[in-house]
PDB file of C-alpha atoms and ligand atoms in Angstrom:
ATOM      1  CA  UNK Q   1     -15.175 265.105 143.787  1.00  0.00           C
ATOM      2  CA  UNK Q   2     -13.245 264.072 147.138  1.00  0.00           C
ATOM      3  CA  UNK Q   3     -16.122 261.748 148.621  1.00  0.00           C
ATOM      4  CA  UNK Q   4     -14.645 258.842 149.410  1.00  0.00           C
ATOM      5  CA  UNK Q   5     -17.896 256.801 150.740  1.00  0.00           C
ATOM      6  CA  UNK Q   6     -21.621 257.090 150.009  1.00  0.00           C
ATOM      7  CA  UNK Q   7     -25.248 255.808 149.509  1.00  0.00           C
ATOM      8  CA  UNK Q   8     -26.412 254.739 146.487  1.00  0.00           C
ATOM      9  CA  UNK Q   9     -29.119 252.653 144.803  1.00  0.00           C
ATOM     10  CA  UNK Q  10     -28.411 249.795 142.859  1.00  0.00           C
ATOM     11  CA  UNK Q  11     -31.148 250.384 139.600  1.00  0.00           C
ATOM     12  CA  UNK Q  12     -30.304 247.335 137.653  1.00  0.00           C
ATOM     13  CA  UNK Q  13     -27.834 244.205 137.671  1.00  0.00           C
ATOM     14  CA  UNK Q  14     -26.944 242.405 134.754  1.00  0.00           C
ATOM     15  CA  UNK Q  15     -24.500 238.959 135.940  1.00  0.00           C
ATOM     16  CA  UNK Q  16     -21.661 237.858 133.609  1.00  0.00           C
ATOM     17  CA  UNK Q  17     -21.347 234.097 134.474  1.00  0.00           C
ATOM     18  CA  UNK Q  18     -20.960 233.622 138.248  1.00  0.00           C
ATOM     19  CA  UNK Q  19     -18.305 235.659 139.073  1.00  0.00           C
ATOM     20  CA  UNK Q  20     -19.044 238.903 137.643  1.00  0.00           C
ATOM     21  CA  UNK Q  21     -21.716 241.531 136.739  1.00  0.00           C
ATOM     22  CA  UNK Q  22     -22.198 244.935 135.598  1.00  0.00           C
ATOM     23  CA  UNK Q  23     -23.940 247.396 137.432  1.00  0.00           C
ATOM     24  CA  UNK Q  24     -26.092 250.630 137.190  1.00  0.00           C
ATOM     25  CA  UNK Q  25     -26.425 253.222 140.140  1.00  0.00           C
ATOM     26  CA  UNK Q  26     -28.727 255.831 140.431  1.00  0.00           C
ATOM     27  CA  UNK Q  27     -25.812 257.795 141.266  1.00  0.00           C
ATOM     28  CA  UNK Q  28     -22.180 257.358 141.707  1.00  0.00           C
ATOM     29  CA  UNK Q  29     -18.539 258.456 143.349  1.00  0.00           C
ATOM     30  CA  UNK Q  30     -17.261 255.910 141.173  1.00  0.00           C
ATOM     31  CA  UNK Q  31     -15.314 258.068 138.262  1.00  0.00           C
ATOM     32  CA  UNK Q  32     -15.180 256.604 134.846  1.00  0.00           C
ATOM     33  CA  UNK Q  33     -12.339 255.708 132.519  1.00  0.00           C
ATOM     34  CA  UNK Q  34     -11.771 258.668 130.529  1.00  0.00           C
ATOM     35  CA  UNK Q  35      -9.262 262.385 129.450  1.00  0.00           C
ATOM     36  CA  UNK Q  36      -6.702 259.994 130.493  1.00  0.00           C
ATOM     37  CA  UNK Q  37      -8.052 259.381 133.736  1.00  0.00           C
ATOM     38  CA  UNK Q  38      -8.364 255.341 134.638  1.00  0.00           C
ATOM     39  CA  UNK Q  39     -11.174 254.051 136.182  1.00  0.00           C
ATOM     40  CA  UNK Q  40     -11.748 254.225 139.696  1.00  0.00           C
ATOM     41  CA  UNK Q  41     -11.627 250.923 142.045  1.00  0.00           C
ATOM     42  CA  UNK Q  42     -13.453 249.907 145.450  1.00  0.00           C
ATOM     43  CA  UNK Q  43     -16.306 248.268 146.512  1.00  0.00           C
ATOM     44  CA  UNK Q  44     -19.960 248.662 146.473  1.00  0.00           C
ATOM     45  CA  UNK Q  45     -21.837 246.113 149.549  1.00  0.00           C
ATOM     46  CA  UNK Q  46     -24.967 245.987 151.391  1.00  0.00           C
ATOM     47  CA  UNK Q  47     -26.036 243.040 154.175  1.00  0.00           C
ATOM     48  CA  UNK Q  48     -26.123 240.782 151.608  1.00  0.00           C
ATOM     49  CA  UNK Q  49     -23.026 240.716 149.395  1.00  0.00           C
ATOM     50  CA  UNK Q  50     -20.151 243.012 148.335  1.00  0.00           C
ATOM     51  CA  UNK Q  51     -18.223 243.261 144.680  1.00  0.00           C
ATOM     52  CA  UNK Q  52     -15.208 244.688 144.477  1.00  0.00           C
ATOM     53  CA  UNK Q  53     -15.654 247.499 141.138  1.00  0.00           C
ATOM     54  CA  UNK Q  54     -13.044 246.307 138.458  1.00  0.00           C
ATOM     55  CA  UNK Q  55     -14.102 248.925 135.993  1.00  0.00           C
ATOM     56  CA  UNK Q  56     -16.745 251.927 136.135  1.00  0.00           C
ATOM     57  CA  UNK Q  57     -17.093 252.713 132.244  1.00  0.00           C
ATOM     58  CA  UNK Q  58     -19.561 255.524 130.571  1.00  0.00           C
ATOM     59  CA  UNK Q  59     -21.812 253.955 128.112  1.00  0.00           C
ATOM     60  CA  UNK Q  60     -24.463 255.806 126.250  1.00  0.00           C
ATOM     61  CA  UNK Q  61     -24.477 258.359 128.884  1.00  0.00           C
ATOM     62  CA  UNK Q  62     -25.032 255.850 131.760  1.00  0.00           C
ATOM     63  CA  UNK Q  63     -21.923 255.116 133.764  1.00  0.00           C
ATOM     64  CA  UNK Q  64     -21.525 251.037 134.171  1.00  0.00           C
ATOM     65  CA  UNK Q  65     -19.638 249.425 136.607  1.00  0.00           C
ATOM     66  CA  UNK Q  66     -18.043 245.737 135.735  1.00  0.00           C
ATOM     67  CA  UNK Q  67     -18.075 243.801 139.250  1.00  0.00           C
ATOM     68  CA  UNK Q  68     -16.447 240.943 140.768  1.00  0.00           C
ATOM     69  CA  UNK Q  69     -18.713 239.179 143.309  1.00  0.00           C
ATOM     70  CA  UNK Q  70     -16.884 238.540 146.545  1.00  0.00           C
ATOM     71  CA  UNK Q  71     -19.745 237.905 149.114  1.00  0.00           C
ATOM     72  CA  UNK Q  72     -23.632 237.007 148.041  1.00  0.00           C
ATOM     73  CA  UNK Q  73     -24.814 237.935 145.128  1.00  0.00           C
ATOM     74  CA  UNK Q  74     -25.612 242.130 143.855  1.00  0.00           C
ATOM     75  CA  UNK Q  75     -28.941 242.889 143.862  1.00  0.00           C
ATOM     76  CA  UNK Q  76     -31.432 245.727 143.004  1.00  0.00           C
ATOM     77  CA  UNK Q  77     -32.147 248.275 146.272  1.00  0.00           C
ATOM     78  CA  UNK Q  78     -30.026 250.716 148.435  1.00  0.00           C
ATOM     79  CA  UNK Q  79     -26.082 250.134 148.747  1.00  0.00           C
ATOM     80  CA  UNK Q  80     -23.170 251.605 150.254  1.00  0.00           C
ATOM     81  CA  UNK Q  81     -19.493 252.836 147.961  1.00  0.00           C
ATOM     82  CA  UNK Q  82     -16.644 252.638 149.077  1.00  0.00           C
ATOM     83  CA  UNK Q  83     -13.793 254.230 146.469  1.00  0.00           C
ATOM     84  CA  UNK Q  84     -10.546 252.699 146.636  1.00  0.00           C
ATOM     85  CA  UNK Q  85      -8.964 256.347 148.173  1.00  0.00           C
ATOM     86  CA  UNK Q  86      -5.163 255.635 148.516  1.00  0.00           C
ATOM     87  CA  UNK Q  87      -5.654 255.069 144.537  1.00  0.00           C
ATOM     88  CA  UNK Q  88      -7.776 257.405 143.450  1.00  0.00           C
ATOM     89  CA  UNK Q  89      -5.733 260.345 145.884  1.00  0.00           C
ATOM     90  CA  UNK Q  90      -2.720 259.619 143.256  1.00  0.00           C
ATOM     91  CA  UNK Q  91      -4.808 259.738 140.191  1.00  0.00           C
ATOM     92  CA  UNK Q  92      -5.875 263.509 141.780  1.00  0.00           C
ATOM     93  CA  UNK Q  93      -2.527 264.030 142.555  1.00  0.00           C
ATOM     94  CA  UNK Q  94      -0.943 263.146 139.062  1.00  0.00           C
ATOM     95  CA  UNK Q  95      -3.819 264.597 136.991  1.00  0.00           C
ATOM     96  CA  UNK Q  96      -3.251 268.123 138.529  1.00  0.00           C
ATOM     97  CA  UNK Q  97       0.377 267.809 138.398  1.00  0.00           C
ATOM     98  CA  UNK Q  98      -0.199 266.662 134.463  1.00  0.00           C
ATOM     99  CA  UNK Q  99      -1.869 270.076 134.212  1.00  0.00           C
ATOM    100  CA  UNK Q 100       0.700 272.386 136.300  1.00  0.00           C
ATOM    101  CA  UNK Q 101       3.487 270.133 133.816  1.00  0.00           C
ATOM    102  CA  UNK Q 102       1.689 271.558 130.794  1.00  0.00           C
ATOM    103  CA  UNK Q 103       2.054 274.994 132.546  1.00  0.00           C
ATOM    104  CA  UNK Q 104       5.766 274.627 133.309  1.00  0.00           C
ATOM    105  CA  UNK Q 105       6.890 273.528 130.205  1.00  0.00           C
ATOM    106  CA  UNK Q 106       5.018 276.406 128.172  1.00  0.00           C
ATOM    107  CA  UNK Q 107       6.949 278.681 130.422  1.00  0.00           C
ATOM    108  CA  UNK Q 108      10.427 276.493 130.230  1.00  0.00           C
ATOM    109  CA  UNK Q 109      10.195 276.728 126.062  1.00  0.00           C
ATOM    110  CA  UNK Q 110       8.811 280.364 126.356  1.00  0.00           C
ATOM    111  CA  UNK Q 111       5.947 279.217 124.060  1.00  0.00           C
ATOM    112  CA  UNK Q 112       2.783 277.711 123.854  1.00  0.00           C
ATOM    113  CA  UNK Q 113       2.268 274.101 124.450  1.00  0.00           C
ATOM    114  CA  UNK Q 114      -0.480 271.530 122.852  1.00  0.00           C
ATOM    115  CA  UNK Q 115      -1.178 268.196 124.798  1.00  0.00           C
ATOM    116  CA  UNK Q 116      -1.782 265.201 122.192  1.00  0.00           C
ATOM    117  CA  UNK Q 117      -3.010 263.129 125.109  1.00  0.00           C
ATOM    118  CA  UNK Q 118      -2.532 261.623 128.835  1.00  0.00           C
ATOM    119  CA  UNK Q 119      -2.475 258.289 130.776  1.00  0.00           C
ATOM    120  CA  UNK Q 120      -2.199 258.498 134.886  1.00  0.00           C
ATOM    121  CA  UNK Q 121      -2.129 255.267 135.262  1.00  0.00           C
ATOM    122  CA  UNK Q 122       0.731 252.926 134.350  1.00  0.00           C
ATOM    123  CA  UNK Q 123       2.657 254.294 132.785  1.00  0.00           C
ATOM    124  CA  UNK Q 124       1.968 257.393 134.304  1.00  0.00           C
ATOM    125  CA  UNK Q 125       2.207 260.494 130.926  1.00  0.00           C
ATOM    126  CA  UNK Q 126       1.352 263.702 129.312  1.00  0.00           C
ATOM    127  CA  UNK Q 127       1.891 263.463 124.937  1.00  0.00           C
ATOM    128  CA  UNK Q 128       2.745 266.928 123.459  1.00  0.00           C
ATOM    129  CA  UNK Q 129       3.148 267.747 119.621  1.00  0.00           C
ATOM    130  CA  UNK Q 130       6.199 269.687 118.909  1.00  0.00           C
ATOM    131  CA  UNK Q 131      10.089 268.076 118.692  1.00  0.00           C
ATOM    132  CA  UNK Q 132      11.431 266.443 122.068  1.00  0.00           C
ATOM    133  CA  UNK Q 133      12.592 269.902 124.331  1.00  0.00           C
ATOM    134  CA  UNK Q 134      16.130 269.703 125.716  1.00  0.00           C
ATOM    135  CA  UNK Q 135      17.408 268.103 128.873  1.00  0.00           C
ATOM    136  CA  UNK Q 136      17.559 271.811 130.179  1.00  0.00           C
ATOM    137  CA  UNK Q 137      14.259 272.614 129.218  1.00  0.00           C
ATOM    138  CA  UNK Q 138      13.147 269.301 131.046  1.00  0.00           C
ATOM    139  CA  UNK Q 139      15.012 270.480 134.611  1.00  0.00           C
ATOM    140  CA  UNK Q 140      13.550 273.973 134.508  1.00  0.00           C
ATOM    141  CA  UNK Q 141       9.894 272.558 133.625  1.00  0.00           C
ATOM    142  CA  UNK Q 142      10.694 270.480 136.976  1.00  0.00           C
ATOM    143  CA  UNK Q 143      12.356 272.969 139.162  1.00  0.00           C
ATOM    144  CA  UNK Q 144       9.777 275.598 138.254  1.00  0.00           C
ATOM    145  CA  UNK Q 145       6.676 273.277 139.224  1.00  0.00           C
ATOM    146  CA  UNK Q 146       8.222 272.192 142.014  1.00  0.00           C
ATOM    147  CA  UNK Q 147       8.606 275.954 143.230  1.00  0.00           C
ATOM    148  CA  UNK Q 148       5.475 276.257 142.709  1.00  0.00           C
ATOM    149  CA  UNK Q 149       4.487 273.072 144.371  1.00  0.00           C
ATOM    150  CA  UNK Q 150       6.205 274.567 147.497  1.00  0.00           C
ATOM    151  CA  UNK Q 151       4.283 277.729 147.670  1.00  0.00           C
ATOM    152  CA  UNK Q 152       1.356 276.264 147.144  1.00  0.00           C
ATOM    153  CA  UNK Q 153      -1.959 277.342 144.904  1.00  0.00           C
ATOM    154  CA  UNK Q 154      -5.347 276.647 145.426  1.00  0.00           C
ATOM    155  CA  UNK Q 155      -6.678 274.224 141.733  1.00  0.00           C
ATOM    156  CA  UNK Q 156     -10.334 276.316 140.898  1.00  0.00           C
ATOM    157  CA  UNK Q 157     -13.042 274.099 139.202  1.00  0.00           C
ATOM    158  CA  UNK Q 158     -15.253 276.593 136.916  1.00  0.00           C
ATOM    159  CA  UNK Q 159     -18.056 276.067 134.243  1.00  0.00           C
ATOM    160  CA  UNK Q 160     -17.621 278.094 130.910  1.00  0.00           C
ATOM    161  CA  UNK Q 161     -20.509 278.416 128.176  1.00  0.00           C
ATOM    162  CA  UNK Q 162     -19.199 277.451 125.146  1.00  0.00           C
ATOM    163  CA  UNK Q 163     -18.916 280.962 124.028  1.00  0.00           C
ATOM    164  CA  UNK Q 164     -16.698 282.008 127.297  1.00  0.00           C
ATOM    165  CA  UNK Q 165     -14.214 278.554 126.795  1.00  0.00           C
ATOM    166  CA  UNK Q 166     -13.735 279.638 122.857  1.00  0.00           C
ATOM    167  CA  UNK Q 167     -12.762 283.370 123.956  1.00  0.00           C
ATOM    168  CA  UNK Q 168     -10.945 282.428 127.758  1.00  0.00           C
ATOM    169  CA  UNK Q 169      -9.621 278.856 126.743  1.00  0.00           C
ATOM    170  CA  UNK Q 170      -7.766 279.821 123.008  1.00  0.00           C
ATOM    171  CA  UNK Q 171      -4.001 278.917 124.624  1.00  0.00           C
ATOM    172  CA  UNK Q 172      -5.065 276.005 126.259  1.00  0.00           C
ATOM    173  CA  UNK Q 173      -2.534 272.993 126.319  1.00  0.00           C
ATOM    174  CA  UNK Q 174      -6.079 270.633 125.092  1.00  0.00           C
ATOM    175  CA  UNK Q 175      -7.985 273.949 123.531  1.00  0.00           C
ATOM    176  CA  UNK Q 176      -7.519 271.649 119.486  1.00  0.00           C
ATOM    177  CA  UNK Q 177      -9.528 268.617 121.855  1.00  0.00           C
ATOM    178  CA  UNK Q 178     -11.969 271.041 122.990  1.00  0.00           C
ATOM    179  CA  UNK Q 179     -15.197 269.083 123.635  1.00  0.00           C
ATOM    180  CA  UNK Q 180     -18.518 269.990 121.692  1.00  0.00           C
ATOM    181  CA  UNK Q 181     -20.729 270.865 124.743  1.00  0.00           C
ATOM    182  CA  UNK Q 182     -22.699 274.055 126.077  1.00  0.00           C
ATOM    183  CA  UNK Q 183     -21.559 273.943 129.008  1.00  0.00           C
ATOM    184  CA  UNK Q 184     -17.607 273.490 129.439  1.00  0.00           C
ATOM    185  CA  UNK Q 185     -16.042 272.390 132.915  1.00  0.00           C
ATOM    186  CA  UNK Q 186     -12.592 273.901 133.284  1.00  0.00           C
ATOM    187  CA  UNK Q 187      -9.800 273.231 135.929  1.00  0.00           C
ATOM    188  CA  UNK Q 188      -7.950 276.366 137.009  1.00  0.00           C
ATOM    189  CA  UNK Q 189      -4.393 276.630 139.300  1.00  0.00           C
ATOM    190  CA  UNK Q 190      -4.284 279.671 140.915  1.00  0.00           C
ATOM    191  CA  UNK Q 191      -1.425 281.801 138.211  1.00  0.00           C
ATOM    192  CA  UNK Q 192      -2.351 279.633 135.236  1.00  0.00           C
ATOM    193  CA  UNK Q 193      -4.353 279.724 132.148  1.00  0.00           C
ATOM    194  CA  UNK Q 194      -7.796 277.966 132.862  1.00  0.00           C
ATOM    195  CA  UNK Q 195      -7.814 274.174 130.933  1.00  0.00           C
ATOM    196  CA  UNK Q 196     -10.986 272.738 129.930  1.00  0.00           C
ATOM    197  CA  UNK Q 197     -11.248 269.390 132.485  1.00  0.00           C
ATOM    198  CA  UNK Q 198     -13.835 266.463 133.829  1.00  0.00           C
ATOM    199  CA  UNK Q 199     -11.476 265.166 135.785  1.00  0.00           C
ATOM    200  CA  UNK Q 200     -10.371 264.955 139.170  1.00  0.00           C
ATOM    201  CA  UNK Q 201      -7.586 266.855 140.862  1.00  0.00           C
ATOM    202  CA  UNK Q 202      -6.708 267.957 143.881  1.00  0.00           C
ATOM    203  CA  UNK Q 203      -7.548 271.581 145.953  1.00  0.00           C
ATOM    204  CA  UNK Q 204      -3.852 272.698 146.397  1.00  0.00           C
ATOM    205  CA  UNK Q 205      -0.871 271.827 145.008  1.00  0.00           C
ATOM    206  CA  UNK Q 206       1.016 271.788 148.007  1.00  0.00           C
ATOM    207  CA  UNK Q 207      -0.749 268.396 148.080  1.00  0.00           C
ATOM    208  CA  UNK Q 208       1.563 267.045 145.205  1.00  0.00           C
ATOM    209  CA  UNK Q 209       4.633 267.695 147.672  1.00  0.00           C
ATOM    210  CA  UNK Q 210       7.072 267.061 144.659  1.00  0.00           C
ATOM    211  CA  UNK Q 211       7.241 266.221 140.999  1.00  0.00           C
ATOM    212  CA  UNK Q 212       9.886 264.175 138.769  1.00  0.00           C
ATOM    213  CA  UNK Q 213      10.020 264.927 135.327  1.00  0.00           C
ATOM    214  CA  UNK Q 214      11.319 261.563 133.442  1.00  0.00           C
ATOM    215  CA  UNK Q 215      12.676 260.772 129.950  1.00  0.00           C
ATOM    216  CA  UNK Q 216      11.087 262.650 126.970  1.00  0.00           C
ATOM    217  CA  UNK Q 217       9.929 259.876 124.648  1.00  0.00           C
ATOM    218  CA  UNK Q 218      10.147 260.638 121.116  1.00  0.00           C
ATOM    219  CA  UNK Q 219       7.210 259.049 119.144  1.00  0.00           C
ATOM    220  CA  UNK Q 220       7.579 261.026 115.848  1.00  0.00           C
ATOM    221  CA  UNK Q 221       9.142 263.668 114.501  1.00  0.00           C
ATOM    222  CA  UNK Q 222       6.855 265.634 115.821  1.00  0.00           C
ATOM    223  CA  UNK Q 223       5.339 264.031 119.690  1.00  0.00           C
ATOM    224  CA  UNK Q 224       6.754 263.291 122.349  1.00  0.00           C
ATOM    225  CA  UNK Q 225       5.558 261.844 125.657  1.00  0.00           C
ATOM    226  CA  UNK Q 226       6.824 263.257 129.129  1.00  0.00           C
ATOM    227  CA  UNK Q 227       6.918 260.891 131.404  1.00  0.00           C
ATOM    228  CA  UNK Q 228       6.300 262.435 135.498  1.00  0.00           C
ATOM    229  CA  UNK Q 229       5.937 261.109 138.935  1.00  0.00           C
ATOM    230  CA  UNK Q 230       4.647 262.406 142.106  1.00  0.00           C
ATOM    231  CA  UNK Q 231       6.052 262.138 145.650  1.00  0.00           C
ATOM    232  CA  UNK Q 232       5.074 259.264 147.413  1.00  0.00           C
ATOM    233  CA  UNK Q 233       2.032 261.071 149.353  1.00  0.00           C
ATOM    234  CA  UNK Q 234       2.810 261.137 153.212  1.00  0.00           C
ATOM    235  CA  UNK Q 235      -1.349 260.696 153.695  1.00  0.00           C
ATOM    236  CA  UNK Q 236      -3.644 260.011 152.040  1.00  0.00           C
ATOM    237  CA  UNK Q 237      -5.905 262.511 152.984  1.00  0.00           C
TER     238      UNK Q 237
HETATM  239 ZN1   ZN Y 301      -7.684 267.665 134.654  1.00  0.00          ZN
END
């Protein structure tokens, strides 16, 4: 989930006009547009050319990437990725601090908390159902994951059967979105209650080094979107 370069073989190119084309991999670092998550950027290249990936998008099970020719022209045969890491570091970074948010404000409003949806992107969200919390409840959701920010947990990924998520995952933030699969992958912080996952995060949060909680934005009588930020990373490593 942290590779930031590799090999790959280009199975199939399909060009859109000149400038563009979509490509298939017979594997990729690339991560799809999805749970909130945006696509990841970068390039792929060989000798011949390089694209720089727009888009990598899952379609009918196949992940797709939408490229825009730079150098040559893509072709069929071996290839090298490059992911775009100073971006896709922040996506980590925000997704797990989306998920220790979730934790934090269950323990602010001493209840349970259910996630509507997410965007880590622009602008950067997590949507809960339930009536906007109060400013207080806002500054202890940030002070207590920014505690635990500072003492640091190691972020577990796990695979549940489908029996194991139903029985371990009931007071999940998502567990209402729970996915209809076998095999369930789940992202754990160290303290918390597991949360069923594809994404990508990071291995500690001591590498989110701070979180703002925003405004709480009121989309109903019963949502509400917290906006968050994370520390501008000193590295990106
Ligand atoms: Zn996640």
């Amino acid at each position: 989930m942290d590779t930031r370069e590799s090999e790959a073989r280009v199975l199939k190119v399909v060009p859109e006009k000149r400038t563009h084309a979509y490509l298939v991999l017979d594997e990729t670092i690339f991560h799809p547009k999805g749970g909130g998550q945006p696509s990841d950027r970068g390039v792929i290249r060989s000798h011949d050319y390089e694209v720089t990936v727009k888009k990598a998008i899952h379609y009918e099970g196949v992940v797709v990437h939408w490229v825009k020719l730079n150098r040559g022209a893509p072709v069929e045969g071996d290839a090298v990725c490059v992911l775009d890491w100073p971006y896709r570091h922040l996506i980590m970074r925000r997704h797990t601090a989306a998920h220790l948010l979730d934790h934090c404000l269950a323990q602010a409003l001493g209840t349970r908390v259910q996630t509507t949806d997410s965007w880590l992107d622009e602008p950067c969200y997590v949507g809960y159902a339930g009536a906007v919390p109060s400013e207080e409840a806002l500054r202890r959701t940030e002070t207590l994951a920014n505690l635990m920010i500072t003492k640091g947990a190691a972020v577990n990924i796990r695979f549940l059967s489908a029996e194991q998520a139903r029985e371990l995952l009931q007071n999940a933030p998502n567990y209402e979105r729970l996915p209809d699969l076998s095999e369930i992958r789940t992202v754990t912080i160290e303290g918390c209650q597991p949360i069923p996952c594809g994404g990508t995060h990071v291995r500690n949060l001591a590498d989110l080094e701070g979180v703002s909680v925003g405004n709480a934005e009121r989309l109903s009588t019963d949502s509400f979107r917290l906006h968050f930020s994370v520390s501008a990373s000193a590295s990106s490593s």
